[in-house]
PDB file of C-alpha atoms and ligand atoms in Angstrom:
ATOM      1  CA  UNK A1185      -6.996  23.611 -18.187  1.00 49.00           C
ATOM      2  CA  UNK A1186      -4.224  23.014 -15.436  1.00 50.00           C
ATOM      3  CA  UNK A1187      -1.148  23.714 -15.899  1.00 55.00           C
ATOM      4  CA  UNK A1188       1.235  20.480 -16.438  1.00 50.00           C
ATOM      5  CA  UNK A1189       3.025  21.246 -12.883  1.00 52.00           C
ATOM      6  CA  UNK A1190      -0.267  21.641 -11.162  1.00 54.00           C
ATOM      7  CA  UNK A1191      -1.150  17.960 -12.293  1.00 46.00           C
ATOM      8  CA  UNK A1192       2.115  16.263 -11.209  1.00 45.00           C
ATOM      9  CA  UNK A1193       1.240  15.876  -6.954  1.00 46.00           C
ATOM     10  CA  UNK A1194      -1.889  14.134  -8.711  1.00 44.00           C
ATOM     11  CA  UNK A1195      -0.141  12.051 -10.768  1.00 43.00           C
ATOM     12  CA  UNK A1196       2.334  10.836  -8.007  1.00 41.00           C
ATOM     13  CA  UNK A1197      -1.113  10.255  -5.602  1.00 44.00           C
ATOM     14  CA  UNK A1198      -2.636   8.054  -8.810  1.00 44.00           C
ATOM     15  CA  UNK A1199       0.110   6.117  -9.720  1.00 50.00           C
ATOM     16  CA  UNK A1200       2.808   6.808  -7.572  1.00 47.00           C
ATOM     17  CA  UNK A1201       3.540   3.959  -5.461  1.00 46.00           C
ATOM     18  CA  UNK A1202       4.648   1.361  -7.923  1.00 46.00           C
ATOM     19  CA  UNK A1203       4.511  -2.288  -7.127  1.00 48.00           C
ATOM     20  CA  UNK A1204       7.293  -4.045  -4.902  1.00 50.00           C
ATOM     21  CA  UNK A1205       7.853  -7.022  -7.386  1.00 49.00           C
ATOM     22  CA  UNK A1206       8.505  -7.069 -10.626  1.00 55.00           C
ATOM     23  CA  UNK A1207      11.035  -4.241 -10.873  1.00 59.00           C
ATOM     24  CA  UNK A1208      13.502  -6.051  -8.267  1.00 81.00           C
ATOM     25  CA  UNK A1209      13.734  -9.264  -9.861  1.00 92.00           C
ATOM     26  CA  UNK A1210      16.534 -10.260 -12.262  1.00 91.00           C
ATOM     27  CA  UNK A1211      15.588 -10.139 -15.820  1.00 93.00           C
ATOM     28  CA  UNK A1212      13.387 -13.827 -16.520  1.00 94.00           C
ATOM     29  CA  UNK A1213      13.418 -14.197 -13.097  1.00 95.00           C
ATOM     30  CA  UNK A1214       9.619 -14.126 -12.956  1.00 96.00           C
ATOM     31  CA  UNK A1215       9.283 -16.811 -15.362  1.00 96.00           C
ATOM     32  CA  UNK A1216      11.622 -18.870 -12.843  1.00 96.00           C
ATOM     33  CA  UNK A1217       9.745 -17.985  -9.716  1.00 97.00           C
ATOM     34  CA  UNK A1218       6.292 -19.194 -11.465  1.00 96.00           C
ATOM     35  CA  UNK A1219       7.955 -22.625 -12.751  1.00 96.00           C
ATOM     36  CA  UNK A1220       9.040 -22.911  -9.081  1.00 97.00           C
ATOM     37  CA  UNK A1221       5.752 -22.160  -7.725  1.00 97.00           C
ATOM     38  CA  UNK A1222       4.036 -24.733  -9.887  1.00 96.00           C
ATOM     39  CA  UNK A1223       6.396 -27.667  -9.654  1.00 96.00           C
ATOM     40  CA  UNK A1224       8.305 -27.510  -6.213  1.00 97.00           C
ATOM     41  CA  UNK A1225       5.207 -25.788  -4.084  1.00 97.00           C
ATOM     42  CA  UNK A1226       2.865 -27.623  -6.062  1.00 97.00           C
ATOM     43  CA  UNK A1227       4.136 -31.003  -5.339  1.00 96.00           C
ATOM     44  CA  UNK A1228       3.261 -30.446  -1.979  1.00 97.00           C
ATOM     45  CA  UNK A1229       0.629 -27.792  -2.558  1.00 98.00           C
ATOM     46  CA  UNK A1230      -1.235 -29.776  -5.708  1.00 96.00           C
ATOM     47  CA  UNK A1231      -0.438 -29.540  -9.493  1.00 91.00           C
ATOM     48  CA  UNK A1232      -3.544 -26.177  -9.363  1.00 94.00           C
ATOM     49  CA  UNK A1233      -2.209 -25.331  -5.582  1.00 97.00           C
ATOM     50  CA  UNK A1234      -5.517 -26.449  -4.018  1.00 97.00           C
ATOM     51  CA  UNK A1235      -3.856 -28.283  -1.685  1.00 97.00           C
ATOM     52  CA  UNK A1236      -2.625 -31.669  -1.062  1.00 96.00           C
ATOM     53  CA  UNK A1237       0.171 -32.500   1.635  1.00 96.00           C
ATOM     54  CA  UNK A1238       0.408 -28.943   2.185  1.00 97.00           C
ATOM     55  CA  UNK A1239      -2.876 -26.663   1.934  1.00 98.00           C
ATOM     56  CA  UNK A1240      -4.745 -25.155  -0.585  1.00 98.00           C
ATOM     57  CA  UNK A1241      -2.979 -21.927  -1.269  1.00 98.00           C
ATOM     58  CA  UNK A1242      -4.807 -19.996  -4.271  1.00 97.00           C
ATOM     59  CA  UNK A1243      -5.966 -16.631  -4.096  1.00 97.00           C
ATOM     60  CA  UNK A1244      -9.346 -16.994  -3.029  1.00 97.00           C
ATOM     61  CA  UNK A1245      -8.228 -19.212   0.541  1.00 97.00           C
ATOM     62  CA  UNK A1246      -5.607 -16.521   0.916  1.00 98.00           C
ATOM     63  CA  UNK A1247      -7.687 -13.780   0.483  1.00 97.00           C
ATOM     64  CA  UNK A1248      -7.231 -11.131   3.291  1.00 97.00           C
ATOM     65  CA  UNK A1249      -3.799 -12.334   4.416  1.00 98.00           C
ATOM     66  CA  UNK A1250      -1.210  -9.899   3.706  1.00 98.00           C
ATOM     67  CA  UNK A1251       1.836  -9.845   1.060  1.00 97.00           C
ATOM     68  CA  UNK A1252       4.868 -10.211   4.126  1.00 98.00           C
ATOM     69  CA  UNK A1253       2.735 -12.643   5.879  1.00 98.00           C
ATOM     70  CA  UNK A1254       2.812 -15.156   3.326  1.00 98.00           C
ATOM     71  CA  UNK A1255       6.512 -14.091   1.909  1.00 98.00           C
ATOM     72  CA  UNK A1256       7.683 -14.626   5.651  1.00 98.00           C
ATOM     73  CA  UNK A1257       6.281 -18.394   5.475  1.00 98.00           C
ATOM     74  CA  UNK A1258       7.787 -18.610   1.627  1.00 98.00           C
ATOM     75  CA  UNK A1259      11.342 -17.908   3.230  1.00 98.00           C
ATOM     76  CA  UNK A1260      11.624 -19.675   6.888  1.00 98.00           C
ATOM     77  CA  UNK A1261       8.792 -21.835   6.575  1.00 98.00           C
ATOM     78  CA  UNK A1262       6.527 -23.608   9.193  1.00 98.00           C
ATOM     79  CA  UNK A1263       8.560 -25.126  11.557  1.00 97.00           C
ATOM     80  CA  UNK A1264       7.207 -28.297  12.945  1.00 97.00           C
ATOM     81  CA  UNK A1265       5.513 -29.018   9.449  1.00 97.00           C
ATOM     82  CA  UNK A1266       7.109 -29.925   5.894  1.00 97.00           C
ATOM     83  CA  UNK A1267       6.346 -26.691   5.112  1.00 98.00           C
ATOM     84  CA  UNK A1268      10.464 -26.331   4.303  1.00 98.00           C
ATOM     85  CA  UNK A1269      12.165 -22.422   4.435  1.00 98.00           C
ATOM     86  CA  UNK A1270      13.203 -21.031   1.006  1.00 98.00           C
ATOM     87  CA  UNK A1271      15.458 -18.549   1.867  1.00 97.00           C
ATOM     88  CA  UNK A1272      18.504 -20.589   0.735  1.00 97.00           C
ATOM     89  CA  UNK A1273      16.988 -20.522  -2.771  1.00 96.00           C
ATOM     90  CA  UNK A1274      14.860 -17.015  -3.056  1.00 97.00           C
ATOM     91  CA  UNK A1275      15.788 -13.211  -2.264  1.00 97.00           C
ATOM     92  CA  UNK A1276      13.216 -11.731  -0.031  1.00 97.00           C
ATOM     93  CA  UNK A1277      11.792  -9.789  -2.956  1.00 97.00           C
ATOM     94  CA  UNK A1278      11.866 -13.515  -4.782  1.00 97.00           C
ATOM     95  CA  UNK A1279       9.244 -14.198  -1.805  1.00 98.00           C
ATOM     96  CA  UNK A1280       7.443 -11.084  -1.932  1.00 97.00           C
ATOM     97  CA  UNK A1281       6.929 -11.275  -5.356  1.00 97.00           C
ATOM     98  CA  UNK A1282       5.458 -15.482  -4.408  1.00 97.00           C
ATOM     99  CA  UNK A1283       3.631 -14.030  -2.452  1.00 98.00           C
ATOM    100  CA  UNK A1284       1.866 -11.641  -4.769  1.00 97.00           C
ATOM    101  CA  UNK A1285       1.667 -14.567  -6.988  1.00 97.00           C
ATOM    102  CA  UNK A1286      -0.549 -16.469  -4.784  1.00 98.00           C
ATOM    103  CA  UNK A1287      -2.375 -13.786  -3.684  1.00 97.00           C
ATOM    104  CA  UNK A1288      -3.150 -12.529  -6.844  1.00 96.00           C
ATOM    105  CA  UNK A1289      -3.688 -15.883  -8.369  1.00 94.00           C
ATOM    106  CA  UNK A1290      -1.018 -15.529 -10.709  1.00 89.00           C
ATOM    107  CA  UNK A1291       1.855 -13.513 -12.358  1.00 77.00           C
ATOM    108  CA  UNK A1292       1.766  -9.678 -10.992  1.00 67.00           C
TER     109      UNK A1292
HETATM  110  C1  HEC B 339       7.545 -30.531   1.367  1.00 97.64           C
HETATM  111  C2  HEC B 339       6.204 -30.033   1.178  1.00 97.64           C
HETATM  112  C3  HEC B 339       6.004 -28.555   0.887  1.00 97.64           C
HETATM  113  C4  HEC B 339       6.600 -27.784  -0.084  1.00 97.64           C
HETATM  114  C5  HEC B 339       7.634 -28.223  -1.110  1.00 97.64           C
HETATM  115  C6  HEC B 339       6.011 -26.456   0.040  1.00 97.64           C
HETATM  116  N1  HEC B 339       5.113 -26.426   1.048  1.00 97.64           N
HETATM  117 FE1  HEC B 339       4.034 -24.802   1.678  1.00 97.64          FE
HETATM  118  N2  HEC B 339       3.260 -25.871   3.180  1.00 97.64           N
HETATM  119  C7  HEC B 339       3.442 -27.217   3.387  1.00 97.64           C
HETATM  120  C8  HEC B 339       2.680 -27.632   4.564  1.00 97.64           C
HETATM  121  C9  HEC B 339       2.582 -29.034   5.118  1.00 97.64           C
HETATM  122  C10 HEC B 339       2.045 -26.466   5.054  1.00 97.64           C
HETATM  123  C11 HEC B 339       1.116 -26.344   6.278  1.00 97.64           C
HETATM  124  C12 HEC B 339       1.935 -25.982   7.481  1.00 97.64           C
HETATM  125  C13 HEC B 339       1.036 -25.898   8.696  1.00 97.64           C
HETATM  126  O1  HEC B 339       0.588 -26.944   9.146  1.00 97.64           O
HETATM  127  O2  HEC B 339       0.807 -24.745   9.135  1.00 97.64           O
HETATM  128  C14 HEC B 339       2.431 -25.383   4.162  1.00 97.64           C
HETATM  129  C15 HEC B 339       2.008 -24.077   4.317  1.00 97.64           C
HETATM  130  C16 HEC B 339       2.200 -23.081   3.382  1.00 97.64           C
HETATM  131  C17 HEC B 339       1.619 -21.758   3.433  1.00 97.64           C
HETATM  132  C18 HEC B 339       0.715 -21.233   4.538  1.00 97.64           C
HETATM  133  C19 HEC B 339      -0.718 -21.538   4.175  1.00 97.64           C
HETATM  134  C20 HEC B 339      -1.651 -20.944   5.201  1.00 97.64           C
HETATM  135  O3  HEC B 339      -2.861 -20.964   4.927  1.00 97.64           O
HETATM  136  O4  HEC B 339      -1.177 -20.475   6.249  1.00 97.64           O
HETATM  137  C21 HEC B 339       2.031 -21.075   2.333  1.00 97.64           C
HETATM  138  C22 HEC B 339       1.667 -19.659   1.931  1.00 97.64           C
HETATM  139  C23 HEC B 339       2.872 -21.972   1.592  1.00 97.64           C
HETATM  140  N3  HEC B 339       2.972 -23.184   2.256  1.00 97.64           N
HETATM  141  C24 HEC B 339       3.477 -21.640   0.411  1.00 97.64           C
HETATM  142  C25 HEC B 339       4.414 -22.453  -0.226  1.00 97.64           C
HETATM  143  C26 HEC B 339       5.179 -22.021  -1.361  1.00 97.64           C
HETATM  144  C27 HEC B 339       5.061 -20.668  -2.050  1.00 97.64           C
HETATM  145  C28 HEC B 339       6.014 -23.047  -1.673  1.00 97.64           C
HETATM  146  C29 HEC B 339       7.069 -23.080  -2.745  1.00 97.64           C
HETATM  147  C30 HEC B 339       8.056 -22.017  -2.724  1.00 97.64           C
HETATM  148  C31 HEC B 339       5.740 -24.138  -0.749  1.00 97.64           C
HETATM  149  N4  HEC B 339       4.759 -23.729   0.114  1.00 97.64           N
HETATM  150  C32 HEC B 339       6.348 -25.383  -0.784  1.00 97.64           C
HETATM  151  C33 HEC B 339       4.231 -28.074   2.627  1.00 97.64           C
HETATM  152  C34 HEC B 339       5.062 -27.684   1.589  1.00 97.64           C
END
């Protein structure tokens, strides 16, 4: 049996990088950012995100993009396209923690 010490570098390597999201958000923010996602993205997006003015966005389209990708589009959107920036409304961990949303096909 190792000694308690001995474990701790394994520990850190197991479970040491925790997620980006959910610790920087303001306290019920997360319940926010998903009522956001499903009524102001999807009224472009579609009521179940797969798409309607703007496209299908659930986790299995978005599959191999990556988190900062898709929370750089969240925050200064597509220019060119009604895809509208949200960075007057959301933090860029707000975004990030979209952008796990979607990716993940729902709350983190
Ligand atoms: C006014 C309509 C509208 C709203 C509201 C809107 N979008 Fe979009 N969105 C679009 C359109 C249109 C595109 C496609 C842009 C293009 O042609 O590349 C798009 C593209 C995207 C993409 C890129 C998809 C891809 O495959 O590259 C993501 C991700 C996205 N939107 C997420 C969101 C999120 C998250 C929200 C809410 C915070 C949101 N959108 C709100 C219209 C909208």
């Amino acid at each position: 049996m190792p000694r308690l010490p001995a474990l701790f570098p394994l520990a850190v390597l197991l479970f040491g990088m925790p997620p980006l999201d959910a610790a920087e958000l303001a306290p019920g923010r997360a319940a926010e950012l998903e009522r956001l996602v499903l009524q102001d993205c999807g009224s472009c997006h579609g009521l179940t995100l797969k798409g309607g003015l703007g496209p299908d966005i659930r986790a299995p389209t978005l599959a191999g993009r990556s988190t900062e990708g898709l929370a750089a589009i969240v925050l200064h959107g597509v220019p060119g396209t009604p895809m509208p920036p949200w960075h007057p409304l959301l933090s860029e961990a707000e975004a990030q923690w979209i952008a796990e949303y979607l990716l993940n096909g729902g709350a983190p």
